[in-house]
Amino acid sequence: MSRPGFLLSAWPWRAAAYLFTGAVTGAVVLVGIVTAVAVSGALVVVLVGLPLLVLVALGGIPVAWVERRRLRLVDRAPVSGLHRVPAAPGLWAWLTTRLREQGTWRELGHALLFAVLLWPVDALAVTVALFLPLSVVATPLLMATVGDGHEVKVLKQWTVTTWPTAFGVAVLGLLLWGLGAYALCAAAGARAGLVRLLTASREGERDAEVVELARSRARLVDAFEAERRRIERDLHDGAQQRLVALSMALGLARLDAPPGPLADQLARAHEEAGRALAELRELIRGVYPKVLTDYGLQAAVADTADRCAVPVDVDLELPGRPAEAVESAAYFVVCEALANVARHSGAGRARVSGGHHDGRLFLEVRDDGRGGADPSAGSGLTGLADRVSVLDGRLALTSPPGGPTLLRVEFPCELTEAAGRCA
């Protein structure tokens, strides 16, 4: 309604059609309900009226169905019904399901409200906001036809006897019609909102919210991964290069310094710079390993297995590379699993296996340790499970007391690069 050109669009006429058909439909519903109740009350003494009363109770269902279809005139959002599918086939299962549902009684209440109150309001809104202004606009035409060019009554209240006055009244009618168009659309919007509240399921809106939340979570994960890569790049190209230069400068200074206390201090400073450089490299590898970016998941998992304190066998064959988000999540799942194996399992050996099959990337981490792993005990697997779920993946952990422990993760994905790029 706030857009320019609203009065020249189809929306005022759509609103008028919605309210006008609502008035007609409501009158038909009123006649139908009164007739059904009267016939049921008359036949209840012979027990035939009882099934008819049940049909009256179910009468709100077709009325609500019609109302949801009429909503398309003024509301383009999808609308779903209130009813669930019966657990068993057959008329009796359908009937008992409908009578037990809260939605059936909500729709019956809407039908009664529609028949008693809403359709007269619809008719009044169309009459006041559309028909009366149009009758005022038609004043010159009425004066030329009905009034024989001499006089005409406007809204049966005011007499117009001159042509300038008739055209002035017509211009006033146009202004009133413009205001009435806004009033019609406001009334139709309120009416549609009430119909949605009483007869439409909110699951569609909740589904839309869930989809948007999933998308926002995915965007946050992508932003987080991009930030990790930026930090890794800044550390690798900035702080690490400065430490390398510092270490080289200290090494050259050791060579030029004469034996004595100064040479000893330079030696200690050189060793500290070397240790700081080694720690920084480990930190960079933990933030986002360069081997994962350059060579892919298979090489990154093999590198992590080589650095694990527990011997790890790797059997991972990928003919290509998955999406960056999937690749990163899968890598950190393996890293966390191997870290838990080294710290908590007491295992003598572990194995990482996986591959890609039927559009899904799957990985398994198995160890021969003591078992009894509990994700709620601060193992870090809870956070990994959340991260996997953002990508529509699944993470499963099997760890009975006494072992073995098996961690399995799956991601729906397609491989996007040739195997040669991952060699």
CSV table of N, CA and C in Angstrom, one decimal, residues 141-228:
chain,number,residue,atom,x,y,z
A,141,LEU,N,-23.3,10.9,-15.1
A,141,LEU,CA,-24.0,9.9,-15.9
A,141,LEU,C,-25.4,9.7,-15.5
A,142,LEU,N,-25.6,9.7,-14.2
A,142,LEU,CA,-27.0,9.6,-13.6
A,142,LEU,C,-27.8,10.8,-14.0
A,143,MET,N,-27.2,11.9,-13.9
A,143,MET,CA,-28.0,13.2,-14.2
A,143,MET,C,-28.4,13.2,-15.7
A,144,ALA,N,-27.5,12.6,-16.6
A,144,ALA,CA,-27.8,12.6,-18.0
A,144,ALA,C,-28.9,11.6,-18.3
A,145,THR,N,-29.0,10.5,-17.6
A,145,THR,CA,-29.9,9.4,-17.9
A,145,THR,C,-31.1,9.5,-17.0
A,146,VAL,N,-31.0,9.2,-15.8
A,146,VAL,CA,-32.1,9.1,-14.9
A,146,VAL,C,-32.7,10.5,-14.6
A,147,GLY,N,-31.9,11.5,-14.5
A,147,GLY,CA,-32.4,12.9,-14.2
A,147,GLY,C,-32.8,13.7,-15.4
A,148,ASP,N,-32.7,13.2,-16.6
A,148,ASP,CA,-33.0,13.9,-17.8
A,148,ASP,C,-32.3,15.2,-18.0
A,149,GLY,N,-31.1,15.3,-17.4
A,149,GLY,CA,-30.3,16.5,-17.5
A,149,GLY,C,-30.7,17.6,-16.6
A,150,HIS,N,-31.6,17.4,-15.7
A,150,HIS,CA,-32.1,18.5,-14.8
A,150,HIS,C,-31.6,18.3,-13.4
A,151,GLU,N,-31.8,17.2,-12.8
A,151,GLU,CA,-31.4,17.0,-11.4
A,151,GLU,C,-31.2,15.5,-11.1
A,152,VAL,N,-30.4,15.3,-10.0
A,152,VAL,CA,-30.2,13.9,-9.6
A,152,VAL,C,-29.8,14.0,-8.1
A,153,LYS,N,-30.2,12.9,-7.4
A,153,LYS,CA,-29.9,12.9,-6.0
A,153,LYS,C,-28.6,12.0,-5.8
A,154,VAL,N,-27.7,12.6,-5.0
A,154,VAL,CA,-26.4,11.9,-4.7
A,154,VAL,C,-26.6,11.2,-3.4
A,155,LEU,N,-26.4,9.9,-3.5
A,155,LEU,CA,-26.6,9.0,-2.3
A,155,LEU,C,-27.9,9.1,-1.7
A,156,LYS,N,-28.9,9.6,-2.5
A,156,LYS,CA,-30.3,9.8,-2.1
A,156,LYS,C,-30.4,10.8,-0.9
A,157,GLN,N,-29.4,11.7,-0.9
A,157,GLN,CA,-29.4,12.7,0.2
A,157,GLN,C,-29.4,14.1,-0.3
A,158,TRP,N,-28.5,14.3,-1.3
A,158,TRP,CA,-28.3,15.7,-1.8
A,158,TRP,C,-28.7,15.8,-3.3
A,159,THR,N,-29.4,16.9,-3.6
A,159,THR,CA,-29.9,17.1,-4.9
A,159,THR,C,-28.9,18.0,-5.7
A,160,VAL,N,-28.5,17.5,-6.9
A,160,VAL,CA,-27.6,18.3,-7.8
A,160,VAL,C,-28.4,18.7,-9.0
A,161,THR,N,-28.4,20.0,-9.3
A,161,THR,CA,-29.2,20.5,-10.4
A,161,THR,C,-28.4,21.1,-11.5
A,162,THR,N,-27.1,21.3,-11.3
A,162,THR,CA,-26.3,21.9,-12.4
A,162,THR,C,-25.2,21.0,-12.8
A,163,TRP,N,-24.7,21.2,-14.1
A,163,TRP,CA,-23.7,20.3,-14.6
A,163,TRP,C,-22.3,20.6,-13.9
A,164,PRO,N,-21.9,21.8,-13.6
A,164,PRO,CA,-20.6,22.0,-12.9
A,164,PRO,C,-20.6,21.3,-11.5
A,165,THR,N,-21.8,21.4,-10.9
A,165,THR,CA,-21.9,20.8,-9.5
A,165,THR,C,-21.8,19.3,-9.7
A,166,ALA,N,-22.4,18.7,-10.7
A,166,ALA,CA,-22.3,17.3,-11.0
A,166,ALA,C,-20.9,16.8,-11.2
A,167,PHE,N,-20.1,17.5,-12.0
A,167,PHE,CA,-18.8,17.1,-12.3
A,167,PHE,C,-17.9,17.4,-11.0
A,168,GLY,N,-18.2,18.4,-10.3
A,168,GLY,CA,-17.4,18.6,-9.0
A,168,GLY,C,-17.7,17.4,-8.1
A,169,VAL,N,-18.9,17.0,-8.0
A,169,VAL,CA,-19.2,15.8,-7.1
A,169,VAL,C,-18.5,14.6,-7.6
A,170,ALA,N,-18.4,14.4,-9.0
A,170,ALA,CA,-17.7,13.3,-9.5
A,170,ALA,C,-16.2,13.3,-9.1
A,171,VAL,N,-15.6,14.5,-9.2
A,171,VAL,CA,-14.2,14.6,-8.7
A,171,VAL,C,-14.1,14.2,-7.3
A,172,LEU,N,-15.0,14.7,-6.5
A,172,LEU,CA,-15.0,14.3,-5.0
A,172,LEU,C,-15.2,12.8,-4.9
A,173,GLY,N,-16.0,12.2,-5.7
A,173,GLY,CA,-16.1,10.8,-5.7
A,173,GLY,C,-14.8,10.1,-6.0
A,174,LEU,N,-14.0,10.6,-6.9
A,174,LEU,CA,-12.7,10.0,-7.2
A,174,LEU,C,-11.8,10.0,-6.0
A,175,LEU,N,-11.8,11.2,-5.3
A,175,LEU,CA,-11.0,11.2,-4.1
A,175,LEU,C,-11.5,10.2,-3.0
A,176,LEU,N,-12.8,10.2,-2.9
A,176,LEU,CA,-13.4,9.2,-2.0
A,176,LEU,C,-13.0,7.8,-2.4
A,177,TRP,N,-13.0,7.5,-3.7
A,177,TRP,CA,-12.7,6.1,-4.1
A,177,TRP,C,-11.2,5.8,-3.8
A,178,GLY,N,-10.3,6.8,-4.0
A,178,GLY,CA,-8.9,6.6,-3.6
A,178,GLY,C,-8.8,6.2,-2.1
A,179,LEU,N,-9.5,7.0,-1.3
A,179,LEU,CA,-9.4,6.7,0.1
A,179,LEU,C,-10.1,5.3,0.4
A,180,GLY,N,-11.1,5.0,-0.3
A,180,GLY,CA,-11.8,3.8,-0.1
A,180,GLY,C,-10.9,2.6,-0.5
A,181,ALA,N,-10.1,2.8,-1.6
A,181,ALA,CA,-9.2,1.7,-2.0
A,181,ALA,C,-8.2,1.3,-0.9
A,182,TYR,N,-7.7,2.3,-0.2
A,182,TYR,CA,-6.8,2.1,0.9
A,182,TYR,C,-7.6,1.4,2.1
A,183,ALA,N,-8.8,1.8,2.3
A,183,ALA,CA,-9.6,1.2,3.4
A,183,ALA,C,-9.9,-0.2,3.0
A,184,LEU,N,-10.2,-0.5,1.7
A,184,LEU,CA,-10.5,-1.9,1.3
A,184,LEU,C,-9.3,-2.8,1.5
A,185,CYS,N,-8.2,-2.3,1.1
A,185,CYS,CA,-7.0,-3.2,1.3
A,185,CYS,C,-6.6,-3.4,2.8
A,186,ALA,N,-6.8,-2.4,3.6
A,186,ALA,CA,-6.6,-2.5,5.0
A,186,ALA,C,-7.5,-3.5,5.6
A,187,ALA,N,-8.8,-3.4,5.2
A,187,ALA,CA,-9.8,-4.4,5.7
A,187,ALA,C,-9.5,-5.8,5.2
A,188,ALA,N,-9.1,-5.9,3.9
A,188,ALA,CA,-8.8,-7.2,3.4
A,188,ALA,C,-7.6,-7.8,4.1
A,189,GLY,N,-6.6,-7.0,4.4
A,189,GLY,CA,-5.4,-7.5,5.1
A,189,GLY,C,-5.7,-8.0,6.5
A,190,ALA,N,-6.5,-7.2,7.2
A,190,ALA,CA,-6.9,-7.7,8.5
A,190,ALA,C,-7.8,-8.9,8.5
A,191,ARG,N,-8.6,-9.0,7.5
A,191,ARG,CA,-9.5,-10.2,7.3
A,191,ARG,C,-8.6,-11.4,7.0
A,192,ALA,N,-7.6,-11.3,6.1
A,192,ALA,CA,-6.7,-12.4,5.7
A,192,ALA,C,-5.9,-12.8,6.9
A,193,GLY,N,-5.4,-11.9,7.7
A,193,GLY,CA,-4.7,-12.2,8.9
A,193,GLY,C,-5.5,-13.0,9.9
A,194,LEU,N,-6.8,-12.7,10.0
A,194,LEU,CA,-7.7,-13.5,10.9
A,194,LEU,C,-7.9,-14.9,10.4
A,195,VAL,N,-8.1,-15.0,9.1
A,195,VAL,CA,-8.2,-16.3,8.5
A,195,VAL,C,-7.0,-17.2,8.7
A,196,ARG,N,-5.8,-16.6,8.5
A,196,ARG,CA,-4.6,-17.3,8.7
A,196,ARG,C,-4.5,-17.8,10.2
A,197,LEU,N,-4.9,-16.9,11.1
A,197,LEU,CA,-4.8,-17.2,12.5
A,197,LEU,C,-5.7,-18.4,12.9
A,198,LEU,N,-6.9,-18.4,12.3
A,198,LEU,CA,-7.9,-19.4,12.7
A,198,LEU,C,-7.8,-20.7,11.9
A,199,THR,N,-7.4,-20.6,10.6
A,199,THR,CA,-7.5,-21.8,9.8
A,199,THR,C,-6.3,-22.3,9.1
A,200,ALA,N,-5.2,-21.6,9.3
A,200,ALA,CA,-3.9,-22.0,8.6
A,200,ALA,C,-2.9,-22.4,9.7
A,201,SER,N,-2.1,-23.4,9.3
A,201,SER,CA,-1.1,-23.9,10.1
A,201,SER,C,0.1,-23.0,10.1
A,202,ARG,N,0.8,-22.9,11.3
A,202,ARG,CA,1.9,-22.0,11.4
A,202,ARG,C,3.2,-22.8,11.1
A,203,GLU,N,3.1,-24.0,10.6
A,203,GLU,CA,4.3,-24.8,10.3
A,203,GLU,C,5.0,-24.2,9.1
A,204,GLY,N,4.3,-23.7,8.2
A,204,GLY,CA,5.0,-23.1,7.0
A,204,GLY,C,5.8,-22.0,7.4
A,205,GLU,N,5.3,-21.1,8.3
A,205,GLU,CA,6.1,-20.0,8.8
A,205,GLU,C,7.3,-20.5,9.6
A,206,ARG,N,7.1,-21.5,10.5
A,206,ARG,CA,8.2,-22.1,11.2
A,206,ARG,C,9.2,-22.7,10.3
A,207,ASP,N,8.7,-23.4,9.3
A,207,ASP,CA,9.7,-24.0,8.3
A,207,ASP,C,10.5,-22.9,7.7
A,208,ALA,N,9.9,-21.8,7.3
A,208,ALA,CA,10.7,-20.7,6.7
A,208,ALA,C,11.7,-20.2,7.7
A,209,GLU,N,11.3,-20.0,8.9
A,209,GLU,CA,12.2,-19.6,9.9
A,209,GLU,C,13.4,-20.5,10.1
A,210,VAL,N,13.1,-21.8,10.1
A,210,VAL,CA,14.1,-22.8,10.3
A,210,VAL,C,15.1,-22.8,9.1
A,211,VAL,N,14.6,-22.6,7.9
A,211,VAL,CA,15.4,-22.5,6.7
A,211,VAL,C,16.3,-21.3,6.8
A,212,GLU,N,15.8,-20.2,7.2
A,212,GLU,CA,16.6,-19.0,7.4
A,212,GLU,C,17.6,-19.1,8.5
A,213,LEU,N,17.3,-19.8,9.6
A,213,LEU,CA,18.3,-20.0,10.6
A,213,LEU,C,19.4,-20.9,10.1
A,214,ALA,N,19.0,-22.0,9.4
A,214,ALA,CA,20.1,-22.8,8.8
A,214,ALA,C,21.0,-22.1,7.9
A,215,ARG,N,20.4,-21.2,7.0
A,215,ARG,CA,21.2,-20.4,6.1
A,215,ARG,C,22.1,-19.5,6.9
A,216,SER,N,21.5,-18.9,8.0
A,216,SER,CA,22.4,-17.9,8.7
A,216,SER,C,23.5,-18.7,9.4
A,217,ARG,N,23.2,-19.9,9.9
A,217,ARG,CA,24.3,-20.7,10.5
A,217,ARG,C,25.4,-21.0,9.5
A,218,ALA,N,24.9,-21.4,8.3
A,218,ALA,CA,25.9,-21.7,7.2
A,218,ALA,C,26.7,-20.5,6.9
A,219,ARG,N,26.1,-19.3,6.8
A,219,ARG,CA,26.8,-18.1,6.6
A,219,ARG,C,27.8,-17.8,7.7
A,220,LEU,N,27.5,-18.0,8.9
A,220,LEU,CA,28.4,-17.8,10.0
A,220,LEU,C,29.6,-18.7,9.9
A,221,VAL,N,29.3,-20.0,9.6
A,221,VAL,CA,30.4,-21.0,9.4
A,221,VAL,C,31.4,-20.5,8.3
A,222,ASP,N,30.8,-20.1,7.2
A,222,ASP,CA,31.6,-19.6,6.1
A,222,ASP,C,32.5,-18.4,6.5
A,223,ALA,N,31.8,-17.5,7.2
A,223,ALA,CA,32.6,-16.3,7.7
A,223,ALA,C,33.7,-16.7,8.7
A,224,PHE,N,33.4,-17.7,9.5
A,224,PHE,CA,34.4,-18.2,10.5
A,224,PHE,C,35.5,-18.8,9.8
A,225,GLU,N,35.3,-19.6,8.8
A,225,GLU,CA,36.3,-20.3,8.0
A,225,GLU,C,37.2,-19.3,7.3
A,226,ALA,N,36.5,-18.3,6.7
A,226,ALA,CA,37.3,-17.2,6.0
A,226,ALA,C,38.2,-16.5,7.0
A,227,GLU,N,37.7,-16.2,8.2
A,227,GLU,CA,38.5,-15.5,9.2
A,227,GLU,C,39.6,-16.4,9.6
A,228,ARG,N,39.4,-17.7,9.8
A,228,ARG,CA,40.5,-18.6,10.1
A,228,ARG,C,41.6,-18.5,9.1
